[in-house]
mmCIF file of C-alpha atoms in Angstrom:
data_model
loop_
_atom_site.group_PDB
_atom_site.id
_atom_site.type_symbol
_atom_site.label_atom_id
_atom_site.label_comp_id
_atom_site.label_asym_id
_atom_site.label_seq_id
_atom_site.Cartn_x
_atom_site.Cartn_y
_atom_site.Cartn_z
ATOM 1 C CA UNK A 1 16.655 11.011 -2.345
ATOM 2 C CA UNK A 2 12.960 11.485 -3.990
ATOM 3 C CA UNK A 3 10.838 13.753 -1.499
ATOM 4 C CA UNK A 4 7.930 12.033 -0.815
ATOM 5 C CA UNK A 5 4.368 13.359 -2.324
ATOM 6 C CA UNK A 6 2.830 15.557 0.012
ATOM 7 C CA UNK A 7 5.897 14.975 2.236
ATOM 8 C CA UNK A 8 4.548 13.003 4.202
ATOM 9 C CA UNK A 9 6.024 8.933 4.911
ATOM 10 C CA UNK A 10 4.257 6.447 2.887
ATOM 11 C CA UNK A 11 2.242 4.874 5.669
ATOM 12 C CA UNK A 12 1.304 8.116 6.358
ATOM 13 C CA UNK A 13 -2.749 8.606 4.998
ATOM 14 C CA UNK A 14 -3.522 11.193 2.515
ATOM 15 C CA UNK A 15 -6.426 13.568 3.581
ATOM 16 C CA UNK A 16 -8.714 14.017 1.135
ATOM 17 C CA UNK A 17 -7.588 16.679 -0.722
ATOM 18 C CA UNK A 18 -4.685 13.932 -1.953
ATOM 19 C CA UNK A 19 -6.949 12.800 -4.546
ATOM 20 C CA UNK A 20 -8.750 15.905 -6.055
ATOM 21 C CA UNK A 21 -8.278 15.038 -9.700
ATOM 22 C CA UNK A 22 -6.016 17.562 -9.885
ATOM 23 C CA UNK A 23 -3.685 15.998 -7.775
ATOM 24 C CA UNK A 24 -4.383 12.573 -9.489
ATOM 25 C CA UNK A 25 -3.595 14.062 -12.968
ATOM 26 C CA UNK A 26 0.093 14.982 -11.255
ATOM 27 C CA UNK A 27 0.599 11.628 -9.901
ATOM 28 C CA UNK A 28 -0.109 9.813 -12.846
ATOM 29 C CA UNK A 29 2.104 12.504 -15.259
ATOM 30 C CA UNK A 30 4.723 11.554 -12.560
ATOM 31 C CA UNK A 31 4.499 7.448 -12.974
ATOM 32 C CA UNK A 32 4.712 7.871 -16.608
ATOM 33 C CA UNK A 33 7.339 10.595 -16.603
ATOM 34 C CA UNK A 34 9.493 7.646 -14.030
ATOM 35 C CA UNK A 35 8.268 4.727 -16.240
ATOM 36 C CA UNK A 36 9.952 6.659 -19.124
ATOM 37 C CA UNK A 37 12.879 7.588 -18.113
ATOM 38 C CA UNK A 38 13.582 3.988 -16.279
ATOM 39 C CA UNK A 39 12.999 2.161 -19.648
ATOM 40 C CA UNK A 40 15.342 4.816 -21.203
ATOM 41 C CA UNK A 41 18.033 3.426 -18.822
ATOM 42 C CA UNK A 42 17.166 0.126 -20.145
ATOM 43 C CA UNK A 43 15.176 -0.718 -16.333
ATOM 44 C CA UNK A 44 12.544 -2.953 -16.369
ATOM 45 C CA UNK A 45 9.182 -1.062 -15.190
ATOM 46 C CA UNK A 46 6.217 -1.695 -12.818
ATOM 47 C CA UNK A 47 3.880 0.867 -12.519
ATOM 48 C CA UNK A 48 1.205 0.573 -9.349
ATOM 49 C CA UNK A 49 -1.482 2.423 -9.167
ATOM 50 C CA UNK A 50 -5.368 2.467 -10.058
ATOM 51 C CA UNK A 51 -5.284 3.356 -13.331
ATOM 52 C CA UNK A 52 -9.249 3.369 -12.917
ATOM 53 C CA UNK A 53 -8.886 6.422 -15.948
ATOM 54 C CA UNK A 54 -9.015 4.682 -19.059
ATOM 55 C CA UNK A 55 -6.878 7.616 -20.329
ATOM 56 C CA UNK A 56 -4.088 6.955 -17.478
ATOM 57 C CA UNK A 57 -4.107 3.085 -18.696
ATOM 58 C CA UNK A 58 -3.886 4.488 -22.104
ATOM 59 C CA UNK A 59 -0.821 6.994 -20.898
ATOM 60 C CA UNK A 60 0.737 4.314 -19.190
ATOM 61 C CA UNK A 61 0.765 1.945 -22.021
ATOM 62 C CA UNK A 62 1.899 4.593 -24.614
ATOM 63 C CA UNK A 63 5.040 5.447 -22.435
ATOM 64 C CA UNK A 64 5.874 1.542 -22.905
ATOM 65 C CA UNK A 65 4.983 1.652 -26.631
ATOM 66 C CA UNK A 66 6.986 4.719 -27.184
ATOM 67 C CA UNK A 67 9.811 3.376 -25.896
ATOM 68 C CA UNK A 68 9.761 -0.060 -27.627
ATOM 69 C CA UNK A 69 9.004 -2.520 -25.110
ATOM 70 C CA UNK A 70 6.012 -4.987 -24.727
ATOM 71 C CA UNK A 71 3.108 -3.604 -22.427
ATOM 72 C CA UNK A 72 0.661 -5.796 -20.256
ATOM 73 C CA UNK A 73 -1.510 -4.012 -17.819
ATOM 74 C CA UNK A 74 -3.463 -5.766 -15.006
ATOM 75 C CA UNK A 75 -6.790 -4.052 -14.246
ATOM 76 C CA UNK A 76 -8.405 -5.385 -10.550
ATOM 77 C CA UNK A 77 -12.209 -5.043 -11.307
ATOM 78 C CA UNK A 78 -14.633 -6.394 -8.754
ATOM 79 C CA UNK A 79 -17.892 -5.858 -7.094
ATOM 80 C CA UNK A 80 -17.705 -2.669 -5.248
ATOM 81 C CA UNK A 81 -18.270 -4.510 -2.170
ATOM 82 C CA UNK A 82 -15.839 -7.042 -2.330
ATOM 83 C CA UNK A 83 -13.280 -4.335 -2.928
ATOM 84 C CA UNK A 84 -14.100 -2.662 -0.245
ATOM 85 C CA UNK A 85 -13.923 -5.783 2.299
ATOM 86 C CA UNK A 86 -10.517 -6.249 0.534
ATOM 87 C CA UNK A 87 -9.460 -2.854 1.635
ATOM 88 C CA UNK A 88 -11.065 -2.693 4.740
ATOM 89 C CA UNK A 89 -9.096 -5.958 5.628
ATOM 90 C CA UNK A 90 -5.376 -4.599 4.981
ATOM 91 C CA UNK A 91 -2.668 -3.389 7.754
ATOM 92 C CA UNK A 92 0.170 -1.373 7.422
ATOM 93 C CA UNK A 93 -0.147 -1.073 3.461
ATOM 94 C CA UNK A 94 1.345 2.363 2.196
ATOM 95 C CA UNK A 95 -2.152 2.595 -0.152
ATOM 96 C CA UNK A 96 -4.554 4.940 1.139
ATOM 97 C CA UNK A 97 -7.275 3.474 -0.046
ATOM 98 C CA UNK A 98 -10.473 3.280 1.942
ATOM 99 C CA UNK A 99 -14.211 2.803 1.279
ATOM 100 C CA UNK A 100 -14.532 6.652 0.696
ATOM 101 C CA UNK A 101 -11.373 6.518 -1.422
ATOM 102 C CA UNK A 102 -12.830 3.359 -3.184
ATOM 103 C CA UNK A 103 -16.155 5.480 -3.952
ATOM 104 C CA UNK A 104 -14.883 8.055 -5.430
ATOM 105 C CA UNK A 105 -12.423 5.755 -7.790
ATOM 106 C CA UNK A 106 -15.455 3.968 -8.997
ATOM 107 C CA UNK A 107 -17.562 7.135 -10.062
ATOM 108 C CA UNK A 108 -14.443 8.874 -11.370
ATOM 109 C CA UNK A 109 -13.432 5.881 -13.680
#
């Protein structure tokens, strides 16, 4: 069994540190590094997560590419606010995202 990130349950909130970009960049080398070697096995592939980066999208979409299989991403884009009422509305979701977590995806992307 995978350890989870941070080991930590997935309902379990992140503190902040969770999403220094340093930490992001891992994550996202992670989902492409899975992604890859899934379609090797001939898996079908859904990879959730931001992807606010237009370099991640970019990573994402050449791990599909490189392995020969059709891409289509789906990029949420919103007012900020709206998002936020969106995320300040869900329960027992395993995202972390919150208003502060929201912020700093919108400046970073």
């Amino acid at each position: 069994m995978r350890k989870a990130l941070f080991g930590v349950p997935p309902l379990t909130r992140l503190e902040p540190a969770g999403y220094a970009p340093v930490v992001s960049r891992r994550v996202y080398q992670g989902l492409a590094d899975r992604a890859s070697t899934a379609l090797g096995a001939g898996h079908a592939v859904i990879a959730d997560a931001v992807y606010a980066d237009p370099r991640d999208r970019e990573e994402i979409a050449a791990v599909a590419r490189d392995s020969g299989v059709p891409f289509t991403g789906f990029w949420i884009e919103g007012p900020r606010e709206v998002l936020a009422q969106r995320l300040s509305g869900r329960v027992g979701d395993a995202s972390d995202a919150t208003g502060e977590v929201l912020r700093h995806q919108v400046v970073s992307g």
